[in-house]
CSV table of C-alpha atoms and ligand atoms in Angstrom, one decimal:
chain,number,residue,atom,x,y,z
A,175,MET,CA,-1.6,-8.9,-32.0
A,176,ASN,CA,0.4,-8.7,-29.7
A,177,LYS,CA,2.7,-6.0,-29.0
A,178,LYS,CA,6.4,-5.6,-29.4
A,179,LEU,CA,7.7,-7.8,-26.7
A,180,TYR,CA,9.4,-4.6,-25.2
A,181,SER,CA,10.5,-1.6,-26.9
A,182,PRO,CA,14.7,-1.4,-28.2
A,183,LEU,CA,16.5,-0.1,-25.0
A,184,ILE,CA,18.2,3.1,-25.0
A,185,PHE,CA,21.4,0.7,-25.4
A,186,GLU,CA,20.3,-0.5,-28.8
A,187,LEU,CA,19.3,2.7,-30.4
A,188,SER,CA,22.8,3.8,-29.8
A,189,HIS,CA,25.0,5.0,-32.6
A,190,PRO,CA,28.8,5.5,-32.0
A,191,GLY,CA,29.4,9.6,-32.3
A,192,ARG,CA,25.6,10.6,-33.0
A,193,HIS,CA,24.4,13.5,-29.8
A,194,GLY,CA,22.0,15.3,-28.9
A,195,ALA,CA,23.8,18.2,-26.5
A,196,ASP,CA,26.6,20.1,-28.0
A,197,LEU,CA,29.3,20.7,-24.9
A,198,PRO,CA,32.3,22.9,-24.7
A,199,ASP,CA,35.4,21.4,-24.8
A,200,TYR,CA,36.8,21.0,-21.4
A,201,ASP,CA,40.1,19.8,-20.1
A,202,TYR,CA,39.7,18.4,-16.6
A,203,GLY,CA,43.5,19.0,-16.9
A,204,THR,CA,45.5,15.9,-14.9
A,205,ARG,CA,43.4,13.3,-12.5
A,206,GLY,CA,43.8,15.3,-9.5
A,207,GLY,CA,45.6,12.7,-6.8
A,208,LEU,CA,43.3,9.8,-7.6
A,209,GLY,CA,45.2,6.5,-7.6
A,210,SER,CA,45.6,4.3,-10.8
A,211,HIS,CA,43.3,1.6,-9.0
A,212,LEU,CA,40.2,3.9,-9.2
A,213,LEU,CA,41.0,4.8,-12.4
A,214,ARG,CA,38.9,3.2,-15.0
A,215,THR,CA,40.1,1.0,-17.8
A,216,THR,CA,37.7,0.7,-20.4
A,217,ALA,CA,35.7,3.7,-21.5
A,218,LEU,CA,32.2,4.1,-20.0
A,219,GLU,CA,29.1,2.6,-22.0
A,220,LEU,CA,26.7,5.2,-23.2
A,221,PRO,CA,24.5,5.0,-25.1
A,222,GLU,CA,24.7,7.6,-28.1
A,223,THR,CA,21.5,9.2,-29.6
A,224,ASP,CA,20.2,11.9,-30.9
A,225,GLU,CA,17.1,14.1,-29.2
A,226,PRO,CA,14.1,13.3,-30.3
A,227,THR,CA,15.0,9.5,-30.1
A,228,VAL,CA,15.8,9.5,-26.4
A,229,VAL,CA,12.5,11.8,-26.2
A,230,ARG,CA,10.2,9.0,-28.3
A,231,HIS,CA,11.8,6.5,-26.5
A,232,TYR,CA,10.9,7.5,-22.8
A,233,THR,CA,7.2,8.9,-23.5
A,234,ASN,CA,6.8,5.5,-25.4
A,235,SER,CA,8.3,3.5,-22.0
A,236,SER,CA,5.9,4.6,-20.3
A,237,ASN,CA,2.8,4.1,-22.1
A,238,ASN,CA,3.5,0.7,-21.3
A,239,ASN,CA,3.2,1.5,-17.8
A,240,PHE,CA,-0.8,1.0,-16.6
A,241,GLY,CA,-1.8,3.0,-13.5
A,242,VAL,CA,-4.5,5.2,-12.1
A,243,ASP,CA,-4.1,7.8,-14.3
A,244,THR,CA,-4.4,5.7,-17.3
A,245,GLY,CA,-7.3,3.7,-16.1
A,246,PHE,CA,-9.5,1.7,-13.3
A,247,TYR,CA,-6.8,-0.2,-11.2
A,248,PRO,CA,-9.8,-2.4,-8.7
A,249,LEU,CA,-7.4,-3.9,-7.2
A,250,GLY,CA,-8.6,-5.4,-3.3
A,251,SER,CA,-6.6,-4.5,-0.1
A,252,CYS,CA,-4.9,-1.5,-2.0
A,253,THR,CA,-6.6,1.2,-2.9
A,254,MET,CA,-5.9,2.6,-6.1
A,255,LYS,CA,-8.1,6.0,-5.5
A,256,TYR,CA,-7.0,8.9,-8.5
A,257,ASN,CA,-4.6,10.8,-6.2
A,258,PRO,CA,-5.3,15.0,-6.9
A,259,LYS,CA,-2.7,16.3,-8.8
A,260,VAL,CA,-3.3,19.6,-6.8
A,261,ASN,CA,-1.5,18.0,-3.8
A,262,GLU,CA,1.4,16.9,-6.2
A,263,ALA,CA,2.3,20.3,-6.9
A,264,MET,CA,1.6,21.2,-3.1
A,265,VAL,CA,5.4,19.4,-3.3
A,266,ASN,CA,7.3,21.7,-5.0
A,267,VAL,CA,6.4,24.8,-3.8
A,268,ALA,CA,9.3,27.0,-3.4
A,269,GLY,CA,9.2,27.0,0.2
A,270,ILE,CA,9.3,23.1,-0.2
A,271,ALA,CA,11.2,21.7,-3.0
A,272,PRO,CA,14.7,22.5,-1.8
A,273,LEU,CA,14.3,21.8,2.0
A,274,HIS,CA,17.2,18.9,3.5
A,275,PRO,CA,16.6,17.1,6.3
A,276,ALA,CA,20.2,18.7,8.1
A,277,GLN,CA,19.7,22.3,7.5
A,278,PRO,CA,19.1,24.2,10.7
A,279,THR,CA,15.3,23.6,12.5
A,280,SER,CA,15.1,27.7,13.1
A,281,THR,CA,15.3,27.5,9.0
A,282,ALA,CA,12.5,25.1,8.7
A,283,GLN,CA,10.0,25.7,11.0
A,284,GLY,CA,7.4,25.4,8.7
A,285,ALA,CA,8.2,22.2,7.9
A,286,LEU,CA,8.3,21.1,11.0
A,287,LYS,CA,5.0,22.9,11.2
A,288,ILE,CA,3.6,20.7,8.5
A,289,TYR,CA,5.0,17.4,9.8
A,290,ARG,CA,3.3,18.1,13.4
A,291,THR,CA,0.4,19.2,12.1
A,292,LEU,CA,-0.3,15.7,10.3
A,293,GLU,CA,0.3,13.6,13.6
A,294,LYS,CA,-1.8,16.3,15.3
A,295,TYR,CA,-4.6,15.6,12.7
A,296,LEU,CA,-4.0,11.4,12.2
A,297,ALA,CA,-4.5,11.0,16.1
A,298,GLU,CA,-8.2,12.7,15.2
A,299,ILE,CA,-9.3,10.9,12.6
A,300,GLY,CA,-8.2,7.7,13.9
A,301,GLY,CA,-9.4,8.5,17.6
A,302,MET,CA,-5.3,7.6,19.2
A,303,ALA,CA,-3.6,10.2,21.7
A,304,GLU,CA,0.0,10.4,19.7
A,305,PHE,CA,1.2,9.7,16.3
A,306,THR,CA,4.8,9.3,14.2
A,307,LEU,CA,5.1,9.6,10.9
A,308,ASN,CA,8.3,7.5,11.1
A,309,PRO,CA,7.8,4.3,8.7
A,310,PHE,CA,7.9,4.4,5.4
A,311,ALA,CA,5.4,1.3,4.5
A,312,GLY,CA,2.2,-0.2,6.3
A,313,ALA,CA,4.3,-3.2,6.8
A,314,HIS,CA,7.0,-1.5,8.4
A,315,GLY,CA,4.4,0.4,10.5
A,316,GLU,CA,3.1,-2.6,12.1
A,317,TYR,CA,7.1,-3.4,12.8
A,318,THR,CA,7.2,-0.2,14.8
A,319,GLY,CA,3.4,-0.7,16.9
A,320,LEU,CA,4.7,-4.2,17.8
A,321,MET,CA,7.7,-2.7,19.0
A,322,VAL,CA,5.9,-0.2,20.6
A,323,ILE,CA,4.0,-3.0,22.4
A,324,ARG,CA,6.7,-5.1,23.5
A,325,ALA,CA,8.4,-1.6,25.4
A,326,TYR,CA,5.4,-1.5,26.9
A,327,HIS,CA,4.9,-4.8,28.5
A,328,LEU,CA,8.7,-5.0,28.9
A,329,SER,CA,8.5,-1.7,30.7
A,330,ARG,CA,5.9,-3.2,32.7
A,331,GLY,CA,8.3,-6.0,33.9
A,332,ASP,CA,6.1,-8.4,31.9
A,333,GLU,CA,8.5,-11.1,29.6
A,334,THR,CA,6.6,-13.3,29.6
A,335,ARG,CA,4.6,-12.3,26.6
A,336,GLN,CA,6.1,-13.6,23.4
A,337,ARG,CA,2.9,-14.5,21.1
A,338,VAL,CA,0.8,-12.5,18.7
A,339,ILE,CA,-2.9,-13.3,17.6
A,340,VAL,CA,-3.0,-12.8,14.0
A,341,PRO,CA,-6.6,-14.5,12.2
A,342,ASP,CA,-6.2,-16.5,9.2
A,343,SER,CA,-7.0,-13.7,6.9
A,344,ALA,CA,-4.8,-10.7,7.6
A,345,HIS,CA,-2.5,-9.4,5.5
A,346,GLY,CA,0.5,-11.2,4.8
A,347,THR,CA,1.9,-8.4,5.8
A,348,ASN,CA,1.1,-9.4,9.8
A,349,PRO,CA,2.4,-12.3,10.6
A,350,ALA,CA,5.5,-11.1,8.9
A,351,SER,CA,5.5,-7.7,11.0
A,352,ALA,CA,4.8,-10.2,14.0
A,353,ALA,CA,8.2,-12.1,12.8
A,354,MET,CA,10.8,-9.2,12.3
A,355,ALA,CA,9.4,-7.6,16.2
A,356,GLY,CA,10.4,-11.6,17.3
A,357,PHE,CA,7.4,-12.8,18.0
A,358,GLU,CA,5.9,-16.1,18.0
A,359,ILE,CA,2.6,-16.2,15.4
A,360,VAL,CA,-1.1,-17.7,16.7
A,361,GLU,CA,-3.8,-17.8,13.9
A,362,VAL,CA,-7.3,-17.6,14.8
A,363,LYS,CA,-9.6,-19.0,12.5
A,364,SER,CA,-12.6,-17.1,10.8
A,365,LEU,CA,-15.8,-18.2,10.8
A,366,ALA,CA,-17.8,-19.2,7.4
A,367,ASP,CA,-19.0,-15.3,7.3
A,368,GLY,CA,-15.6,-14.1,7.1
A,369,THR,CA,-15.3,-12.5,10.3
A,370,VAL,CA,-12.8,-13.8,13.6
A,371,ASP,CA,-14.1,-16.4,15.3
A,372,VAL,CA,-14.2,-14.9,18.5
A,373,LYS,CA,-14.5,-18.3,20.5
A,374,ASP,CA,-11.4,-19.4,19.1
A,375,LEU,CA,-9.8,-16.4,20.3
A,376,ARG,CA,-10.9,-16.1,23.7
A,377,SER,CA,-9.4,-20.3,24.1
A,378,LYS,CA,-5.9,-18.4,22.4
A,379,LEU,CA,-5.6,-15.4,25.0
A,380,ASP,CA,-3.7,-16.1,27.9
A,381,GLU,CA,-0.5,-14.5,29.7
A,382,THR,CA,1.8,-15.5,26.5
A,383,ILE,CA,-0.2,-13.3,24.3
A,384,ALA,CA,1.3,-9.7,24.0
A,385,ALA,CA,-1.1,-8.5,21.2
A,386,VAL,CA,-4.0,-9.4,18.6
A,387,MET,CA,-3.8,-7.8,15.1
A,388,MET,CA,-7.3,-7.2,13.6
A,389,THR,CA,-7.8,-5.1,10.8
A,390,ASN,CA,-11.5,-3.9,10.4
A,391,PRO,CA,-13.0,-4.1,7.7
A,392,ASN,CA,-11.5,-7.3,7.5
A,393,THR,CA,-9.5,-8.3,4.2
A,394,VAL,CA,-12.7,-9.5,2.9
A,395,GLY,CA,-15.0,-6.3,3.2
A,396,MET,CA,-16.9,-7.4,6.2
A,397,PHE,CA,-16.9,-5.3,9.1
A,398,GLU,CA,-15.9,-6.8,12.3
A,399,LYS,CA,-19.1,-6.2,14.9
A,400,ALA,CA,-17.5,-8.1,17.4
A,401,ILE,CA,-14.4,-5.8,17.7
A,402,PRO,CA,-16.0,-3.9,21.2
A,403,GLU,CA,-16.7,-7.9,23.0
A,404,ILE,CA,-12.7,-9.2,21.4
A,405,ALA,CA,-11.3,-5.3,23.1
A,406,GLU,CA,-12.4,-6.3,26.4
A,407,ALA,CA,-11.6,-9.8,26.5
A,408,VAL,CA,-8.4,-8.5,25.3
A,409,HIS,CA,-7.1,-6.2,27.1
A,410,LYS,CA,-8.6,-8.3,30.2
A,411,ALA,CA,-6.1,-11.3,29.3
A,412,GLY,CA,-3.4,-7.7,29.8
A,413,ALA,CA,-2.8,-7.9,26.0
A,414,LEU,CA,-2.7,-4.7,23.6
A,415,LEU,CA,-5.3,-4.9,20.8
A,416,TYR,CA,-3.3,-3.3,17.4
A,417,TYR,CA,-5.3,-2.1,14.4
A,418,ASP,CA,-4.4,-2.6,10.8
A,419,GLY,CA,-5.2,0.4,9.5
A,420,ALA,CA,-3.6,0.3,6.0
A,421,ASN,CA,-7.4,0.3,4.1
A,422,LEU,CA,-8.4,3.0,6.3
A,423,ASN,CA,-10.6,4.7,3.4
A,424,PRO,CA,-13.9,2.8,4.6
A,425,MET,CA,-13.4,4.4,8.1
A,426,LEU,CA,-13.1,7.7,7.0
A,427,GLY,CA,-15.9,9.9,8.1
A,428,VAL,CA,-17.8,6.9,9.7
A,429,ALA,CA,-15.7,5.4,12.5
A,430,ARG,CA,-12.6,5.6,14.7
A,431,PRO,CA,-10.4,3.0,15.8
A,432,GLY,CA,-9.4,4.4,19.0
A,433,ASP,CA,-13.5,4.7,20.1
A,434,MET,CA,-13.5,0.8,19.3
A,435,GLY,CA,-11.0,-0.1,21.7
A,436,PHE,CA,-7.8,-0.8,19.9
A,437,ASP,CA,-4.3,0.1,21.6
A,438,VAL,CA,-1.9,0.5,18.2
A,439,MET,CA,-2.9,1.4,14.9
A,440,HIS,CA,-1.0,2.6,11.6
A,441,ILE,CA,-2.2,4.3,8.7
A,442,ASN,CA,-1.0,4.1,5.1
A,443,LEU,CA,-0.8,7.4,3.6
A,444,HIS,CA,0.1,5.8,0.1
A,445,LYS,CA,-3.3,4.2,0.4
A,446,THR,CA,-6.5,6.1,2.2
A,447,PHE,CA,-4.2,10.0,1.9
A,448,SER,CA,-3.9,10.5,-1.5
A,449,THR,CA,0.1,9.1,-2.5
A,450,PRO,CA,0.3,7.0,-6.0
A,451,HIS,CA,1.9,3.5,-5.0
A,452,GLY,CA,2.1,0.1,-6.4
A,453,GLY,CA,6.3,-0.3,-8.0
A,454,GLY,CA,7.7,0.6,-4.5
A,455,GLY,CA,7.3,4.4,-4.4
A,456,PRO,CA,7.9,6.1,-1.6
A,457,GLY,CA,5.0,5.1,0.9
A,458,ALA,CA,4.7,6.3,4.8
A,459,GLY,CA,2.8,4.2,7.2
A,460,PRO,CA,1.8,6.3,11.0
A,461,VAL,CA,1.8,4.7,13.9
A,462,GLY,CA,-0.5,5.9,16.6
A,463,VAL,CA,-1.4,4.8,20.5
A,464,ARG,CA,-3.7,5.4,22.8
A,465,LYS,CA,-3.2,7.1,26.2
A,466,GLY,CA,-0.2,5.8,28.3
A,467,LEU,CA,2.2,4.7,25.1
A,468,GLU,CA,3.0,7.6,24.3
A,469,GLN,CA,6.9,7.5,25.9
A,470,PHE,CA,6.9,4.4,23.4
A,471,LEU,CA,6.9,5.9,20.2
A,472,PRO,CA,10.5,5.9,18.3
A,473,ASN,CA,12.5,8.7,17.7
A,474,PRO,CA,13.4,11.1,15.9
A,475,ARG,CA,10.1,13.2,16.6
A,476,VAL,CA,8.9,16.4,16.5
A,477,ILE,CA,8.7,18.6,20.0
A,478,GLU,CA,7.0,21.7,20.5
A,479,LYS,CA,9.4,24.1,22.3
A,480,GLU,CA,8.1,26.3,26.1
A,481,ASP,CA,8.9,29.4,23.3
A,482,GLY,CA,6.4,27.8,20.8
A,483,THR,CA,8.8,27.1,18.1
A,484,LEU,CA,9.8,23.2,16.9
A,485,ASP,CA,12.5,21.1,17.3
A,486,ILE,CA,13.7,17.2,16.4
A,487,ASP,CA,14.3,15.3,19.6
A,488,PHE,CA,16.9,13.1,17.8
A,489,GLY,CA,17.0,11.4,22.0
A,490,ASP,CA,17.4,7.9,23.0
A,491,ASP,CA,13.5,6.1,23.4
A,492,ALA,CA,12.4,2.9,24.2
A,493,PHE,CA,13.6,0.6,21.7
A,494,GLY,CA,15.9,2.5,19.0
A,495,ARG,CA,15.0,4.4,15.6
A,496,VAL,CA,13.0,3.1,13.0
A,497,SER,CA,14.2,5.9,10.8
A,498,ALA,CA,17.3,8.1,10.5
A,499,TRP,CA,15.3,11.1,9.5
A,500,LEU,CA,11.6,12.3,10.3
A,501,GLY,CA,10.4,10.0,7.0
A,502,ASN,CA,8.9,10.6,3.6
A,503,PHE,CA,8.5,13.9,3.7
A,504,THR,CA,6.7,14.8,0.6
A,505,VAL,CA,4.3,12.4,1.1
A,506,TYR,CA,3.2,14.0,4.7
A,507,ILE,CA,2.6,17.1,2.3
A,508,LYS,CA,0.3,15.1,-0.1
A,509,ALA,CA,-1.0,13.5,2.6
A,510,LEU,CA,-2.1,17.2,4.6
A,511,ALA,CA,-3.0,18.8,1.3
A,512,TYR,CA,-5.4,15.8,1.0
A,513,ILE,CA,-6.9,16.2,4.2
A,514,LEU,CA,-7.4,19.9,4.0
A,515,THR,CA,-9.1,20.0,0.7
A,516,LEU,CA,-11.4,17.6,1.7
A,517,GLY,CA,-12.7,19.0,5.0
A,518,LYS,CA,-13.9,17.4,8.2
A,519,ASP,CA,-16.9,17.2,5.6
A,520,GLY,CA,-15.1,15.9,2.7
A,521,LEU,CA,-13.4,13.0,4.3
A,522,ALA,CA,-16.6,11.9,6.1
A,523,GLN,CA,-17.8,11.2,2.7
A,524,VAL,CA,-14.7,9.0,1.4
A,525,GLY,CA,-16.1,5.6,3.1
A,526,PRO,CA,-19.3,6.2,2.4
A,527,LEU,CA,-19.1,6.7,-0.9
A,528,ALA,CA,-16.2,3.4,-0.9
A,529,THR,CA,-18.5,1.2,0.3
A,530,LEU,CA,-21.7,2.5,-2.1
A,531,ASN,CA,-19.6,1.6,-5.5
A,532,ALA,CA,-18.6,-1.7,-3.9
A,533,ASN,CA,-21.8,-3.0,-3.1
A,534,TYR,CA,-22.9,-2.0,-6.9
A,535,VAL,CA,-20.1,-4.0,-8.6
A,536,MET,CA,-20.7,-6.5,-6.0
A,537,GLU,CA,-24.1,-6.6,-6.7
A,538,SER,CA,-24.6,-6.4,-10.5
A,539,LEU,CA,-21.3,-9.5,-10.5
A,540,LYS,CA,-23.2,-11.8,-8.2
A,541,ASP,CA,-25.3,-13.5,-10.7
A,542,LEU,CA,-22.5,-14.8,-13.0
A,543,TYR,CA,-19.1,-14.7,-10.0
A,544,GLU,CA,-19.3,-16.8,-6.9
A,545,LEU,CA,-20.1,-14.9,-4.1
A,546,PRO,CA,-18.6,-16.5,-0.8
A,547,ILE,CA,-20.4,-13.7,1.9
A,548,ALA,CA,-23.0,-12.4,1.4
A,549,GLY,CA,-22.8,-8.9,1.4
A,550,PRO,CA,-23.3,-6.0,2.4
A,551,CYS,CA,-19.4,-5.4,2.1
A,552,LYS,CA,-17.6,-2.5,3.0
A,553,HIS,CA,-14.9,-1.2,0.8
A,554,GLU,CA,-13.9,-3.9,-1.4
A,555,PHE,CA,-15.6,-8.1,-1.7
A,556,VAL,CA,-14.0,-10.9,-2.7
A,557,PHE,CA,-16.1,-13.6,-5.7
A,558,ASP,CA,-14.1,-17.4,-5.5
A,559,GLY,CA,-14.1,-17.2,-9.0
A,560,LEU,CA,-16.6,-17.8,-11.5
A,561,ARG,CA,-20.1,-19.3,-10.6
A,562,ASP,CA,-20.2,-21.9,-13.4
A,563,LYS,CA,-17.1,-24.1,-11.8
A,564,SER,CA,-17.9,-26.1,-15.7
A,565,THR,CA,-16.2,-23.6,-17.3
A,566,GLY,CA,-12.5,-24.4,-16.7
A,567,VAL,CA,-12.2,-20.8,-16.6
A,568,THR,CA,-9.8,-19.5,-13.5
A,569,THR,CA,-9.7,-16.4,-11.9
A,570,LEU,CA,-6.2,-16.5,-13.0
A,571,ASN,CA,-7.7,-16.2,-16.5
A,572,ILE,CA,-10.4,-14.3,-15.8
A,573,ALA,CA,-7.9,-11.1,-14.3
A,574,LYS,CA,-5.2,-11.3,-18.1
A,575,ALA,CA,-9.1,-11.5,-19.9
A,576,LEU,CA,-9.5,-7.7,-18.4
A,577,LEU,CA,-6.2,-6.4,-19.8
A,578,ASP,CA,-7.5,-7.3,-23.2
A,579,HIS,CA,-10.2,-4.1,-22.4
A,580,GLY,CA,-7.9,-1.6,-20.6
A,581,PHE,CA,-8.8,-2.5,-17.3
A,582,HIS,CA,-5.7,-3.7,-14.4
A,583,ALA,CA,-6.4,-6.4,-12.6
A,584,PRO,CA,-8.1,-7.0,-9.2
A,585,THR,CA,-6.4,-9.2,-6.8
A,586,ILE,CA,-6.3,-12.5,-6.7
A,587,TYR,CA,-6.0,-15.4,-5.3
A,588,PHE,CA,-5.7,-12.9,-1.8
A,589,PRO,CA,-7.4,-13.6,0.7
A,590,LEU,CA,-6.4,-17.7,0.9
A,591,LEU,CA,-10.1,-18.2,2.5
A,592,PHE,CA,-11.2,-19.2,-1.3
A,593,HIS,CA,-9.4,-21.2,-3.7
A,594,GLU,CA,-9.8,-18.2,-6.4
A,595,SER,CA,-10.4,-15.4,-4.9
A,596,LEU,CA,-10.8,-12.6,-7.1
A,597,MET,CA,-10.3,-9.3,-4.6
A,598,ILE,CA,-12.0,-6.1,-6.0
A,599,GLU,CA,-11.8,-2.5,-4.8
A,600,PRO,CA,-13.5,0.1,-6.7
A,601,THR,CA,-12.7,3.4,-4.7
A,602,GLU,CA,-14.9,6.5,-4.3
A,603,THR,CA,-12.9,8.2,-7.4
A,604,GLU,CA,-14.5,6.2,-9.8
A,605,THR,CA,-17.9,7.7,-11.7
A,606,PRO,CA,-20.8,5.4,-12.4
A,607,GLU,CA,-19.6,5.3,-15.9
A,608,THR,CA,-16.2,4.0,-15.4
A,609,LEU,CA,-18.0,0.9,-13.1
A,610,ASP,CA,-21.0,0.2,-15.4
A,611,ALA,CA,-18.0,-0.2,-17.9
A,612,PHE,CA,-16.6,-2.6,-15.8
A,613,ILE,CA,-19.5,-4.7,-14.8
A,614,ALA,CA,-20.0,-4.9,-19.0
A,615,VAL,CA,-16.5,-6.5,-19.8
A,616,MET,CA,-16.6,-8.9,-16.5
A,617,ARG,CA,-20.3,-10.1,-17.3
A,618,ASP,CA,-18.5,-10.7,-20.6
A,619,ILE,CA,-15.9,-12.5,-19.6
A,620,ALA,CA,-18.1,-14.7,-17.8
A,621,GLN,CA,-20.4,-15.3,-20.5
A,622,LYS,CA,-17.4,-16.0,-23.0
A,623,ALA,CA,-16.5,-18.4,-20.4
A,624,LYS,CA,-19.5,-20.6,-20.9
A,625,THR,CA,-19.3,-20.4,-24.8
A,626,GLU,CA,-15.7,-20.0,-25.7
A,627,PRO,CA,-13.8,-21.0,-23.1
A,628,ASP,CA,-10.3,-21.2,-24.7
A,629,GLU,CA,-10.6,-17.8,-26.1
A,630,VAL,CA,-10.3,-16.5,-22.4
A,631,LYS,CA,-7.8,-18.1,-21.3
A,632,GLY,CA,-6.0,-17.5,-24.5
A,633,ALA,CA,-6.2,-13.5,-23.2
A,634,PRO,CA,-4.1,-10.8,-23.2
A,635,TYR,CA,-3.8,-10.9,-26.4
A,636,THR,CA,-3.0,-7.1,-26.9
A,637,THR,CA,-0.1,-6.9,-23.5
A,638,PRO,CA,3.4,-7.1,-24.9
A,639,ILE,CA,3.6,-10.5,-22.6
A,640,SER,CA,0.8,-12.3,-21.9
A,641,HIS,CA,1.8,-16.0,-20.5
A,642,PRO,CA,5.5,-15.8,-18.9
A,643,ASP,CA,6.3,-19.1,-17.1
A,644,GLU,CA,5.0,-17.7,-13.6
A,645,ASP,CA,7.6,-19.3,-11.7
A,646,GLU,CA,10.1,-18.7,-13.6
A,647,ALA,CA,9.6,-14.7,-14.0
A,648,ALA,CA,9.1,-14.9,-9.8
A,649,LEU,CA,12.2,-16.8,-9.2
A,650,SER,CA,14.7,-15.6,-11.8
A,651,PRO,CA,13.4,-12.4,-13.2
A,652,LYS,CA,15.2,-11.0,-15.5
A,653,LEU,CA,15.5,-7.3,-15.1
A,654,THR,CA,19.1,-6.1,-16.9
A,655,TYR,CA,20.1,-4.5,-19.7
A,656,ALA,CA,23.1,-8.0,-19.6
A,657,GLN,CA,20.1,-10.4,-19.2
A,658,LEU,CA,18.5,-9.2,-22.0
A,659,LYS,CA,21.5,-8.9,-24.4
B,806,PLP,C1,-1.5,-2.8,1.9
B,806,PLP,C2,-1.7,-3.8,3.4
B,806,PLP,C3,-0.8,-3.8,4.2
B,806,PLP,C4,0.6,-3.4,3.8
B,806,PLP,O1,0.9,-2.0,3.7
B,806,PLP,P1,2.5,-2.0,2.8
B,806,PLP,O2,2.8,-0.5,3.1
B,806,PLP,O3,2.8,-2.9,1.8
B,806,PLP,O4,3.5,-2.6,3.5
B,806,PLP,C5,-0.6,-4.0,5.3
B,806,PLP,N1,-2.0,-4.6,5.7
B,806,PLP,C6,-3.0,-4.6,5.0
B,806,PLP,C7,-4.6,-4.9,5.4
B,806,PLP,C8,-2.6,-4.1,3.5
B,806,PLP,O5,-4.0,-3.7,2.2
């Protein structure tokens, strides 16, 4: 049976005169010097409810949420791993929680040390010379990295490089960021095995190309074995090689982009380094550069002064600010806590375990789901819908059917290389029992698609909303109380 479409709004639970807190009477006196144009003419519309109603309302609303803390969340290209609670606790310690970005740096030396230490660790993990933590997201990191690349070319008086090469399998943010940074996009094709067509890439490299953006493992979960060859060709053509490290998870402890020949990279701390994400929460997309490109990174930066103290450099830089201050500080604390908790040996297990889990799920389902690119895969893989296409059951139907079993849907219809893409990333934090339960449900859905396809197509049966008009929901969503009233 369907849950209620939505739990009542707090306004709908309101009764005039009812209240949950007693405040002392207070006479605010005359309204100071406020001009009449600033005074409200109608009463403030606030809900009036008792305390238990408020508590139940918000607790029940929160139960409508699905998160990695409530269940398995195999959303490909998103690394929805479990985020240890100890990292959240670190954000709230007494020395950190009350910090203000504008307080004198002499009173925030510890915070600046956290910042600088994380930059150094990321440089070590990525095989880069230097990092900036400024950017607020992966896409913002891409934009920042591309602006660094532009500043590099311009510093050499090279103004002809106005184009950036992006593989057709790339995350949508790659071409979008390149366009935001003012570049024209040149697409390269993927081969049947999902890797970049090096021949096609070579034919497009010339003096108009500023950079080539690569993701490795790429978005179909395949390792790009030709990277050394690609790096050589890109550098020979005078361009730089950009690494989209949003999904650094499979690389941890196994390989470093810097060692493969990448010049500039970003990392999504909110995917790999333990910040819960989804729903637009705070993130960070630090950008690393190889030796020789450090001077093109944006300010503000934390600098080490001669007397050993730390300060912030707000001065001019190569292309202007991407952030007013140092960035999303709480995300850095969680990332550093995560790195220090796991240590070098622990981090080195992340990539191999994420890879093992992905291959386990892939191997357990590929007899029923179409695997267009044979494994082994890295941290994620892509099915092209069911093998039995005669059932009429689509990837969207499968994704929705999973919801009735307490699993979040995988990423669907991305990458664009296949019509029925179903992209699964289990991550390293899941137990064999969880993976087996997911596999069992996926197998069940595939079997049911043959015998009772309409039942699968009718799912989900247990969610507040099951089959909204997708276009309408995307183009004119009703998001406010006034729209629902
Ligand atoms: C998530 C992701 C991005 C974008 O990161 P945001 O923080 O969402 O901007 C870029 N590239 C890849 C491969 C990703 O998975």
